[in-house]
Coordinates of C-alpha atoms in Angstrom, one line a residue:
Chain A
X30 CA -0.1 0.2 0.1
X31 CA 1.4 3.4 -0.9
X32 CA 2.1 5.6 2.0
X33 CA 0.2 8.7 1.7
X34 CA 1.6 10.5 4.9
X35 CA 4.9 9.7 6.8
X36 CA 4.1 8.2 10.4
X37 CA 3.9 10.6 13.5
X38 CA 7.2 9.4 14.6
X39 CA 8.8 11.0 11.4
X40 CA 7.9 14.6 12.7
X41 CA 8.8 13.9 16.1
X42 CA 12.2 14.4 17.6
X43 CA 12.8 12.8 20.8
X44 CA 13.2 14.8 24.2
X45 CA 17.0 14.4 24.4
X46 CA 17.4 15.8 20.8
X47 CA 18.8 19.4 21.6
X48 CA 17.4 22.4 20.0
X49 CA 19.0 25.5 18.9
X50 CA 19.0 28.8 20.9
X51 CA 18.3 31.8 18.5
X52 CA 19.6 35.1 19.9
X53 CA 17.9 36.7 23.1
X54 CA 18.6 39.1 26.0
X55 CA 17.5 38.6 29.6
X56 CA 17.0 40.3 32.6
X57 CA 15.9 39.1 36.1
X58 CA 12.6 40.4 37.7
X59 CA 11.8 41.5 41.0
X60 CA 9.5 38.4 41.4
X61 CA 12.1 36.1 40.7
X62 CA 11.1 35.4 37.0
X63 CA 13.4 36.0 34.2
X64 CA 12.4 38.4 31.2
X65 CA 13.8 37.3 27.8
X66 CA 13.5 39.5 24.8
X67 CA 14.9 38.9 21.1
X68 CA 15.7 40.8 18.3
X69 CA 12.2 41.2 17.0
X70 CA 11.0 42.7 20.2
X71 CA 9.0 39.3 21.1
X72 CA 9.1 38.9 25.1
X73 CA 8.6 35.9 27.5
X74 CA 8.8 35.5 31.0
X75 CA 10.1 32.2 32.5
X76 CA 10.3 31.1 36.2
X77 CA 14.4 30.9 37.1
X78 CA 14.4 27.0 37.1
X79 CA 12.7 27.1 33.2
X80 CA 15.4 29.7 32.4
X81 CA 18.1 27.6 33.4
X82 CA 16.8 24.5 31.7
X83 CA 16.2 26.8 28.5
X84 CA 19.6 27.9 28.2
X85 CA 21.1 24.6 28.9
X86 CA 19.0 23.1 26.3
X87 CA 17.2 21.1 28.5
X88 CA 13.7 22.4 28.3
X89 CA 11.3 19.5 27.5
X90 CA 9.0 20.1 24.0
X91 CA 5.6 19.0 25.9
X92 CA 5.9 22.2 28.2
X93 CA 3.8 25.4 27.3
X94 CA 7.0 27.3 27.9
X95 CA 8.7 25.4 25.2
X96 CA 6.0 25.9 22.6
X97 CA 6.1 29.8 23.6
X98 CA 9.6 30.0 23.0
X99 CA 9.4 28.1 19.8
X100 CA 6.7 30.4 18.5
X101 CA 8.5 33.5 19.4
X102 CA 11.6 32.3 18.0
X103 CA 13.7 32.0 21.0
X104 CA 14.5 28.5 20.0
X105 CA 14.5 26.4 16.6
X106 CA 14.1 22.7 16.9
X107 CA 13.5 21.9 13.2
X108 CA 14.7 23.9 10.2
X109 CA 17.1 26.6 11.7
X110 CA 17.4 28.4 8.6
X111 CA 13.7 28.9 8.4
X112 CA 13.5 30.3 11.8
X113 CA 16.2 32.6 11.0
X114 CA 14.6 33.8 7.8
X115 CA 11.2 34.5 9.8
X116 CA 13.3 36.2 12.6
X117 CA 14.8 38.5 9.9
X118 CA 11.3 39.2 8.5
X119 CA 10.1 40.3 12.0
X120 CA 13.4 42.4 12.4
X121 CA 12.5 44.1 9.0
X122 CA 8.9 45.0 10.0
X123 CA 10.0 46.1 13.6
X124 CA 12.8 48.5 11.9
X125 CA 10.6 49.8 9.2
X126 CA 11.0 53.3 10.5
X127 CA 14.7 53.1 9.0
X128 CA 13.4 53.3 5.5
X129 CA 12.3 56.4 3.7
X130 CA 14.6 59.1 5.1
X131 CA 13.3 62.2 6.9
X132 CA 9.7 62.0 7.7
X133 CA 9.3 64.7 10.1
X134 CA 10.3 68.5 9.2
X135 CA 10.1 71.1 12.0
X136 CA 9.9 74.7 10.7
X137 CA 10.7 77.1 13.2
X138 CA 9.1 80.2 11.9
X139 CA 9.8 82.3 14.6
X140 CA 11.6 82.7 18.1
X141 CA 9.2 85.4 19.5
X142 CA 6.5 84.4 21.8
X143 CA 3.9 86.1 24.1
X144 CA 4.4 83.7 27.0
X145 CA 7.4 83.6 29.5
X146 CA 7.1 80.1 30.5
X147 CA 10.1 79.5 32.5
X148 CA 10.8 76.1 31.4
X149 CA 10.7 77.2 27.7
X150 CA 13.0 74.9 25.7
X151 CA 13.0 77.2 23.0
X152 CA 14.4 80.1 24.5
X153 CA 12.3 82.6 23.1
X154 CA 12.7 86.4 22.5
X155 CA 9.8 88.9 23.0
X156 CA 6.9 89.5 20.5
X157 CA 8.4 92.3 18.7
X158 CA 11.7 91.3 17.4
X159 CA 11.2 90.4 14.1
X160 CA 14.8 89.5 13.3
X161 CA 13.9 86.3 14.8
X162 CA 11.1 85.5 12.1
X163 CA 12.1 83.0 9.4
X164 CA 11.9 84.7 5.8
X165 CA 10.3 83.3 2.8
X166 CA 13.7 82.8 1.1
X167 CA 14.8 80.7 3.9
X168 CA 11.3 78.7 4.0
X169 CA 11.8 78.3 0.3
X170 CA 15.1 76.6 0.5
X171 CA 13.9 74.4 3.6
X172 CA 10.8 73.3 1.5
X173 CA 13.3 72.3 -1.4
X174 CA 15.4 70.2 1.1
X175 CA 12.4 68.7 2.5
X176 CA 11.2 67.3 -1.1
X177 CA 14.8 65.8 -1.3
X178 CA 13.6 63.2 1.3
X179 CA 12.4 60.3 -0.4
X180 CA 9.8 59.6 2.2
X181 CA 6.4 58.9 0.7
X182 CA 4.5 60.1 3.8
X183 CA 5.8 63.5 5.9
X184 CA 4.7 65.6 8.5
X185 CA 5.4 69.3 8.5
X186 CA 5.3 70.8 12.0
X187 CA 5.5 74.4 12.3
X188 CA 7.1 75.4 15.6
X189 CA 8.2 78.8 17.4
X190 CA 8.4 80.7 19.7
X191 CA 4.9 81.1 19.0
X192 CA 4.4 79.9 15.5
X193 CA 1.3 81.9 14.9
X194 CA 3.2 84.9 15.5
X195 CA 4.5 84.5 11.9
X196 CA 1.4 83.3 10.6
X197 CA 2.0 84.8 7.1
X198 CA 5.0 82.6 6.6
X199 CA 3.2 79.6 7.9
X200 CA 0.6 80.1 4.9
X201 CA 3.0 81.0 2.5
X202 CA 4.8 77.5 3.4
X203 CA 1.7 75.5 3.2
X204 CA 0.5 76.8 0.0
X205 CA 4.1 76.4 -1.5
X206 CA 4.3 72.9 -0.5
X207 CA 0.9 72.0 -1.5
X208 CA 1.9 73.6 -5.1
X209 CA 5.2 71.4 -5.2
X210 CA 3.3 68.5 -4.1
X211 CA 0.9 68.3 -7.1
X212 CA 3.7 66.9 -8.8
X213 CA 5.7 65.4 -6.0
X214 CA 2.4 63.5 -4.9
X215 CA 3.5 62.6 -1.3
X216 CA 1.0 62.3 1.8
X217 CA 1.7 65.3 3.9
X218 CA 0.4 66.2 7.2
X219 CA 0.7 69.8 8.5
X220 CA 0.6 70.5 12.3
X221 CA 0.9 74.0 14.0
X222 CA 2.3 74.0 17.4
X223 CA 0.7 76.9 19.2
X224 CA -0.2 78.3 22.4
X225 CA -3.7 79.3 20.8
X226 CA -3.5 82.8 22.2
X227 CA -3.1 84.7 19.0
X228 CA -5.4 82.4 16.9
X229 CA -7.7 84.3 14.8
X230 CA -11.0 83.5 12.8
X231 CA -8.9 83.7 9.5
X232 CA -6.2 81.5 10.8
X233 CA -8.7 78.8 11.8
X234 CA -10.6 79.0 8.3
X235 CA -7.1 78.4 6.5
X236 CA -6.3 75.7 8.7
X237 CA -9.7 74.2 8.1
X238 CA -9.5 74.6 4.3
X239 CA -6.0 72.9 4.4
X240 CA -6.4 70.3 6.8
X241 CA -3.9 71.6 9.4
X242 CA -4.1 70.2 12.8
X243 CA -3.1 72.2 15.9
X244 CA -1.1 71.1 18.9
X245 CA -1.1 73.1 22.0
X246 CA 0.1 73.2 25.4
X247 CA -2.0 72.3 28.6
X248 CA -0.4 71.7 31.7
X249 CA -3.3 71.2 34.1
X250 CA -5.9 73.3 35.7
X251 CA -5.6 77.0 35.8
X252 CA -3.4 77.2 39.0
X253 CA -1.0 74.8 37.7
X254 CA -1.0 75.9 33.9
X255 CA -0.7 79.4 34.9
X256 CA 2.2 78.9 37.1
X257 CA 4.3 76.9 34.6
X258 CA 3.1 79.3 31.8
X259 CA 3.1 82.8 32.7
X260 CA 2.3 85.6 30.2
X261 CA 1.2 89.2 30.7
X262 CA -2.3 89.2 32.5
X263 CA -1.7 85.7 34.0
X264 CA -4.5 84.4 32.0
X265 CA -2.9 81.6 29.7
X266 CA -5.3 79.1 30.9
X267 CA -8.4 81.1 30.3
X268 CA -7.1 82.0 26.6
X269 CA -6.4 78.2 26.1
X270 CA -9.8 77.5 27.1
X271 CA -11.5 80.0 24.8
X272 CA -9.6 79.3 22.0
X273 CA -9.7 75.9 22.2
X274 CA -13.4 75.7 22.0
X275 CA -13.2 78.1 19.0
X276 CA -10.5 75.6 17.2
X277 CA -12.4 72.7 17.8
X278 CA -15.7 74.3 16.5
X279 CA -13.6 75.0 13.1
X280 CA -11.2 72.1 12.9
X281 CA -13.0 69.5 14.8
X282 CA -12.4 68.0 18.2
X283 CA -9.7 65.5 16.9
X284 CA -7.8 68.0 15.0
X285 CA -6.8 69.8 18.1
X286 CA -4.5 68.1 20.7
X287 CA -2.6 69.1 23.9
X288 CA 0.7 68.3 25.4
X289 CA 1.6 68.6 28.9
X290 CA 5.2 69.1 30.5
X291 CA 5.8 67.9 33.9
X292 CA 8.0 70.1 36.1
X293 CA 9.0 70.4 39.6
X294 CA 5.8 72.6 40.2
X295 CA 3.2 70.2 38.9
X296 CA 4.7 67.1 40.5
X297 CA 2.2 67.0 43.3
X298 CA -0.8 67.1 40.9
X299 CA -1.0 64.0 38.8
X300 CA -4.8 63.5 39.3
X301 CA -5.7 67.2 38.8
X302 CA -3.8 67.3 35.6
X303 CA -5.4 64.3 34.2
X304 CA -8.9 65.3 35.7
X305 CA -8.4 68.5 33.7
X306 CA -7.8 66.7 30.4
X307 CA -10.9 64.8 30.9
X308 CA -12.7 68.0 31.9
X309 CA -11.6 69.6 28.6
X310 CA -12.6 66.8 26.6
X311 CA -9.7 65.4 25.7
X312 CA -9.3 61.4 24.5
X313 CA -5.4 61.4 25.0
X314 CA -2.7 62.8 27.4
X315 CA 0.9 62.7 26.9
X316 CA 2.9 62.5 30.4
X317 CA 6.2 64.3 29.5
X318 CA 9.0 65.3 31.5
X319 CA 10.5 68.6 31.1
X320 CA 13.8 68.7 28.9
X321 CA 16.9 69.8 30.1
X322 CA 17.3 72.5 27.4
X323 CA 16.7 76.4 27.2
X324 CA 15.2 78.3 29.8
X325 CA 14.6 75.1 32.0
X326 CA 18.2 74.7 32.6
X327 CA 18.7 78.4 33.2
X328 CA 16.0 77.8 36.2
X329 CA 16.9 74.4 36.7
X330 CA 17.0 74.7 40.6
X331 CA 13.2 74.9 40.6
X332 CA 11.8 73.4 37.4
X333 CA 13.5 70.4 36.4
X334 CA 12.1 67.0 37.9
X335 CA 14.3 64.5 39.4
X336 CA 13.9 61.1 37.6
X337 CA 12.5 59.3 40.4
X338 CA 10.0 62.0 41.4
X339 CA 8.9 62.1 37.5
X340 CA 8.6 58.3 37.8
X341 CA 6.3 58.8 40.9
X342 CA 4.2 61.3 39.2
X343 CA 3.9 58.9 36.0
X344 CA 2.7 56.0 38.0
X345 CA 0.1 58.0 40.1
X346 CA -0.9 59.7 36.8
X347 CA -1.2 56.2 34.9
X348 CA -3.0 54.9 37.9
X349 CA -5.5 57.6 38.0
X350 CA -6.1 57.1 33.9
X351 CA -6.7 53.3 34.2
X352 CA -9.4 54.4 37.0
X353 CA -10.9 56.8 34.7
X354 CA -11.3 54.5 31.9
X355 CA -12.5 51.8 34.3
X356 CA -15.6 54.2 34.9
X357 CA -16.2 54.5 31.2
X358 CA -14.5 57.3 30.0
X359 CA -11.7 56.6 27.2
X360 CA -8.3 58.5 28.0
X361 CA -5.2 57.2 26.7
X362 CA -1.6 57.9 27.9
X363 CA 0.6 58.4 24.7
X364 CA 3.9 57.5 25.9
X365 CA 2.8 54.3 27.5
X366 CA 0.8 53.5 24.2
X367 CA 4.2 54.0 22.4
X368 CA 6.0 51.7 24.5
X369 CA 3.4 49.2 24.7
X370 CA 3.1 49.0 20.9
X371 CA 6.8 48.3 20.8
X372 CA 6.3 45.6 23.4
X373 CA 2.9 44.0 22.2
X374 CA 3.0 44.5 18.6
X375 CA 5.2 43.5 15.7
X376 CA 5.3 46.9 14.2
X377 CA 7.5 49.9 14.3
X378 CA 6.0 53.0 15.9
X379 CA 6.7 56.5 14.2
X380 CA 7.9 58.0 17.4
X381 CA 11.4 59.7 16.7
X382 CA 12.4 60.2 20.1
X383 CA 12.6 56.3 20.9
X384 CA 14.6 54.8 18.2
X385 CA 17.9 52.8 17.3
X386 CA 19.6 54.5 15.9
X387 CA 18.3 57.8 17.0
X388 CA 15.5 59.3 15.0
X389 CA 17.7 62.7 15.1
X390 CA 19.2 63.3 11.4
X391 CA 17.8 59.9 10.4
X392 CA 13.9 60.5 10.7
X393 CA 13.7 64.3 11.8
X394 CA 15.4 67.7 11.1
X395 CA 14.4 71.1 12.4
X396 CA 14.9 74.1 10.1
X397 CA 15.6 77.0 12.3
X398 CA 14.5 80.5 11.6
X399 CA 18.0 81.6 10.4
X400 CA 18.2 78.9 7.9
X401 CA 20.6 76.5 10.0
X402 CA 19.5 72.9 10.0
X403 CA 19.7 71.0 13.1
X404 CA 19.2 67.1 13.9
X405 CA 16.3 67.5 15.9
X406 CA 14.5 70.3 18.0
X407 CA 16.6 69.4 20.8
X408 CA 19.8 70.2 18.9
X409 CA 18.3 73.5 18.0
X410 CA 17.6 74.0 21.8
X411 CA 21.1 73.5 22.5
X412 CA 22.1 76.0 19.7
X413 CA 20.1 78.6 21.4
X414 CA 22.4 78.0 24.3
X415 CA 25.4 78.6 22.1
X416 CA 26.2 74.9 21.8
X417 CA 26.3 74.2 18.0
X418 CA 27.3 70.5 18.0
X419 CA 24.2 69.3 16.5
X420 CA 24.0 72.0 13.6
X421 CA 24.0 69.9 10.4
X422 CA 24.5 72.8 8.1
X423 CA 22.5 75.6 6.6
X424 CA 19.6 75.7 4.0
X425 CA 21.3 78.5 1.8
X426 CA 24.6 76.7 1.8
X427 CA 24.6 72.8 2.1
X428 CA 22.9 70.1 0.1
X429 CA 20.5 67.2 1.4
X430 CA 23.5 64.7 0.8
X431 CA 25.9 67.4 3.1
X432 CA 23.4 67.8 5.7
X433 CA 22.6 64.0 6.1
X434 CA 25.7 62.4 5.2
X435 CA 27.8 64.9 7.0
X436 CA 30.0 64.2 9.9
X437 CA 27.3 65.2 12.7
X438 CA 24.7 63.1 11.0
X439 CA 27.2 60.3 11.1
X440 CA 28.3 60.8 14.6
X441 CA 24.6 60.8 15.8
X442 CA 24.0 57.3 14.4
X443 CA 27.5 55.9 15.4
X444 CA 26.5 57.0 18.9
X445 CA 23.0 55.8 18.9
X446 CA 22.9 52.1 17.8
X447 CA 22.0 50.4 20.9
X448 CA 23.1 47.4 20.0
X449 CA 26.5 48.5 20.3
X450 CA 26.5 50.6 23.2
X451 CA 27.5 50.0 26.7
X452 CA 24.9 49.2 29.1
X453 CA 22.4 48.9 26.3
X454 CA 23.8 46.0 24.3
X455 CA 22.9 43.6 26.7
X456 CA 19.7 45.0 28.2
X457 CA 16.7 43.0 27.7
X458 CA 14.6 46.4 27.3
X459 CA 16.5 47.1 24.2
X460 CA 13.9 46.4 21.5
X461 CA 11.6 48.8 23.4
X462 CA 13.9 51.7 24.3
X463 CA 15.8 54.1 22.0
X464 CA 18.9 56.2 22.2
X465 CA 19.0 60.0 22.7
X466 CA 22.5 61.2 22.1
X467 CA 21.6 65.0 22.3
X468 CA 20.0 64.4 25.5
X469 CA 23.5 62.5 26.6
X470 CA 25.5 65.4 25.3
X471 CA 23.2 68.0 27.0
X472 CA 23.4 66.2 30.4
X473 CA 26.6 64.1 30.8
X474 CA 28.7 65.9 28.1
X475 CA 29.0 62.8 25.9
X476 CA 26.7 61.7 23.0
X477 CA 26.8 57.7 24.1
X478 CA 26.4 58.5 27.7
X479 CA 26.8 56.7 31.0
X480 CA 24.1 54.5 31.3
X481 CA 24.2 53.7 35.2
X482 CA 23.9 57.4 35.9
X483 CA 21.8 58.6 32.9
X484 CA 18.3 60.2 33.8
X485 CA 17.2 59.0 30.1
X486 CA 18.1 55.4 31.1
X487 CA 16.7 55.5 34.6
X488 CA 13.3 57.1 33.1
X489 CA 12.9 54.6 30.5
X490 CA 13.9 51.5 32.7
X491 CA 11.2 53.0 35.1
X492 CA 8.4 53.3 32.5
X493 CA 9.2 50.0 30.9
X494 CA 9.4 48.1 34.2
X495 CA 6.1 49.4 35.4
X496 CA 4.3 48.8 32.1
X497 CA 5.4 45.0 32.4
X498 CA 4.6 44.8 35.9
X499 CA 1.0 45.8 35.0
X500 CA 0.9 43.6 32.1
X501 CA 2.0 40.7 34.3
X502 CA 0.3 41.3 37.6
X503 CA -2.7 43.6 37.3
X504 CA -6.5 42.9 36.9
X505 CA -8.0 41.6 33.4
X506 CA -9.4 44.9 32.8
X507 CA -6.0 46.8 33.3
X508 CA -4.3 44.3 31.0
X509 CA -7.2 44.8 28.3
X510 CA -6.9 48.4 28.3
X511 CA -3.0 48.3 27.9
X512 CA -3.6 45.9 25.1
X513 CA -6.3 48.0 23.5
X514 CA -3.9 51.1 23.6
X515 CA -1.1 49.0 21.9
X516 CA -3.3 47.7 19.1
X517 CA -5.5 50.9 18.8
X518 CA -8.6 49.0 19.1
X519 CA -11.8 49.6 21.5
X520 CA -10.9 48.0 24.8
X521 CA -14.1 45.6 24.0
X522 CA -12.1 44.1 21.1
X523 CA -8.8 43.6 23.1
X524 CA -7.5 40.2 23.6
Chain B
X232 CA 51.0 41.6 44.2
X233 CA 48.6 44.0 45.1
X234 CA 50.0 47.0 46.9
X235 CA 48.0 48.6 50.0
X236 CA 46.1 45.4 51.3
X237 CA 47.0 42.3 52.9
X238 CA 46.2 39.2 50.8
X239 CA 45.4 36.0 52.5
X240 CA 46.2 33.5 49.6
X241 CA 44.4 30.6 51.4
X242 CA 41.1 32.4 51.8
X243 CA 38.2 31.3 49.4
X244 CA 36.5 32.5 47.6
X245 CA 39.0 35.5 48.1
X246 CA 37.3 38.4 49.5
X247 CA 39.2 41.3 51.2
X248 CA 38.0 44.5 52.6
X249 CA 39.4 47.3 54.7
X250 CA 36.4 48.9 55.6
X251 CA 36.6 51.5 52.8
X252 CA 36.5 49.0 49.6
X253 CA 36.0 45.2 49.1
X254 CA 38.2 43.4 46.9
X255 CA 37.4 40.0 45.0
X256 CA 39.7 37.7 43.6
X257 CA 38.1 36.0 40.8
X258 CA 39.4 32.9 38.6
X259 CA 39.4 33.9 34.9
X260 CA 38.8 30.5 33.9
X261 CA 35.3 30.5 35.4
X262 CA 34.6 34.2 35.1
X263 CA 36.0 35.7 32.1
X264 CA 37.3 39.2 32.2
X265 CA 34.9 40.9 29.6
X266 CA 32.0 39.8 32.1
X267 CA 33.7 41.3 35.1
X268 CA 34.1 44.4 32.9
X269 CA 30.7 44.5 32.2
X270 CA 29.4 43.7 35.5
X271 CA 31.6 46.4 36.8
X272 CA 30.0 49.0 34.4
X273 CA 26.8 48.6 35.9
X274 CA 27.9 49.2 39.3
X275 CA 29.7 52.3 38.5
X276 CA 26.5 54.4 39.7
X277 CA 27.5 53.2 43.2
X278 CA 30.9 52.4 43.2
X279 CA 34.4 52.9 41.9
X280 CA 35.5 49.8 40.1
X281 CA 39.2 48.9 39.6
X282 CA 40.2 45.7 38.0
X283 CA 43.7 44.5 37.9
X284 CA 45.8 41.1 37.5
X285 CA 46.1 39.0 40.6
X286 CA 49.5 37.5 41.7
X287 CA 48.0 34.3 41.1
X288 CA 48.0 33.1 37.6
X289 CA 44.8 32.8 35.7
X290 CA 43.1 35.3 38.6
X291 CA 42.1 38.9 38.7
X292 CA 41.0 41.0 41.4
X293 CA 37.9 43.7 41.4
X294 CA 38.2 46.4 43.6
X295 CA 34.8 48.0 44.6
X296 CA 34.9 51.3 46.6
X297 CA 31.5 52.9 47.6
X298 CA 30.7 56.5 46.1
X299 CA 27.9 57.0 48.8
X300 CA 27.9 56.1 52.4
X301 CA 25.6 53.4 53.9
X302 CA 26.4 50.4 51.3
X303 CA 27.2 47.2 53.2
X304 CA 30.3 45.8 51.6
X305 CA 29.3 42.4 52.0
X306 CA 26.1 42.9 50.3
X307 CA 27.9 44.8 47.6
X308 CA 30.4 42.0 46.9
X309 CA 27.6 39.2 46.8
X310 CA 25.3 41.5 44.6
X311 CA 28.4 42.2 42.3
X312 CA 29.1 38.4 42.2
X313 CA 25.5 37.5 41.3
X314 CA 25.6 40.2 38.5
X315 CA 29.1 38.4 37.6
X316 CA 27.2 35.3 37.0
X317 CA 24.6 36.4 34.6
X318 CA 27.4 38.4 32.7
X319 CA 29.5 35.3 32.5
X320 CA 26.3 33.6 30.8
X321 CA 25.7 36.4 28.8
X322 CA 29.3 36.1 27.6
X323 CA 28.9 32.8 26.6
X324 CA 25.8 33.2 24.8
X325 CA 27.1 36.0 23.1
X326 CA 29.8 33.9 21.5
X327 CA 27.1 31.8 19.9
X328 CA 24.7 34.5 19.3
X329 CA 27.1 37.3 17.7
X330 CA 27.2 35.8 14.1
X331 CA 23.6 34.7 14.2
X332 CA 22.7 38.4 15.1
X333 CA 24.6 39.6 12.1
X334 CA 23.0 37.4 9.9
X335 CA 19.9 37.9 11.3
X336 CA 20.3 41.8 10.7
X337 CA 22.0 41.3 7.2
X338 CA 19.1 39.0 6.0
X339 CA 16.5 41.6 7.3
X340 CA 17.8 44.5 5.3
X341 CA 19.3 42.5 2.4
X342 CA 17.6 43.0 -1.0
X343 CA 18.5 39.0 -1.8
X344 CA 18.2 36.0 0.1
X345 CA 21.7 35.7 2.2
X346 CA 20.6 32.4 3.8
X347 CA 20.4 30.6 0.6
X348 CA 21.8 32.0 -2.3
X349 CA 21.6 28.8 -4.6
X350 CA 17.9 28.3 -4.2
X351 CA 17.5 32.1 -4.4
X352 CA 20.6 33.8 -6.5
X353 CA 20.7 37.5 -6.4
X354 CA 19.4 39.2 -9.6
X355 CA 22.0 39.8 -12.3
X356 CA 23.2 43.7 -12.0

């Protein structure tokens, strides 16, 4: 009789036949388990004894852990070449942010601002100093460079100072880009970062007609916000509230987002800040710590937050956000969402501040008002402090290749591949983390940074550890909520 | 010979302290030096680390001096040795993983198939 199928034994290998280990990193957890991660960002917790058996190739195949480890490509017991090929495909997907060149183009259209925020990262100048405005000639050159990027999708963000104080240039840029894009045919998204105070009916009409989104600042309820963001009259919060309504009415609620900055002044108010976002109808909040740049450093004694204090604030705010969701009001914490996407999905995120190599000069550039091009917004902030280490060149002098293939860009990439950095190369959180050589330079005087004393590393480790603890040990609702954030689906659909 | 401290050659596993620092004599055949360096790097937020050859062949000595007060030197040495165990395992695994990591990364970003060039030859230029 002809044998149609090979016998079962053919497909089974005996338990004493060893499997191959595929590359992984590991970290011991406080509860005695061990976290394993691999190149593709898969993760698996094992109890300590199973971990020892696993790396000694003594794990038996009937165990669930064995099957999980095989499915996630921590081990291969058959065709190792196939496993490597599949792993490579996962790595390519996870690192898809590397293709396409510069996707985020920041136009600093003016340094003028009507606020005097003590933590200002932009080192703003007063409203009447027009020499700090970008000119049409400079903007035109920046737009030419922008279209040298091969990226099929790009985001153009106008920043300041207060970007709307130079609205004629913003309008000119958007119209110029739209004209050129009739032949370029890229998908381009426009965002204006604004404190909303100078916004007029005409500006909102223009934004509506050209599908421009607005990103504003809201640091919390009035007392917290106004303490962080002083202006003449002391009414920043009131102005934001009034113009927020107008902007939403003109553009739609989903086209106006807000960011908050955590300073030493706001650390004591995690719940009140979250409640303010809910009260104002936002569906998301981004818990950001103040950056060590610009005026924040000049006033660092009072404004910069210690990393441990920020993490305490973050955990309290996140706990409150989870309870708000439990009560039926949807609110996403965006930084957690980005990290969860890295942990729980096979996809790359578009978040340029948490990439390896760094997003600076690989995914983002900033065109300053004077034509200088910086590797990122933070590089530009350092320049305002007279440190030009991350200036790539100038739009009037340098080509796209000069800017992005030059020594500054190369040095940034070299200093930001986590796989080759001390303290990072063997860290199990590597697939979920990123490098920030400009932060390291600003805080430690070295683009690679000293990880054991790095505030960036401490913060990332704290956030990622907390999210893993929530995924591991919290109630079913919390786990489903976090999965729903990662996969951007309603919590009812999250599994 | 290590200057400044008195070494008892018959002590096992080879831990000394003068109250300000702790020194661990380590067998390089069991714990390779790159593992000691990696473990030491992780402790540089808490301690000053100094590694030098021992008078014993195949051994080296790790000195740990706290940067902050209140650290128990015995706990410090114990926790360093546990870290050294993990770093030794990482060092051993990485010997196997390094070429695989390179192959996976190369394959991920290659236009051709590096894993089977016979079955899937590159397109002629």
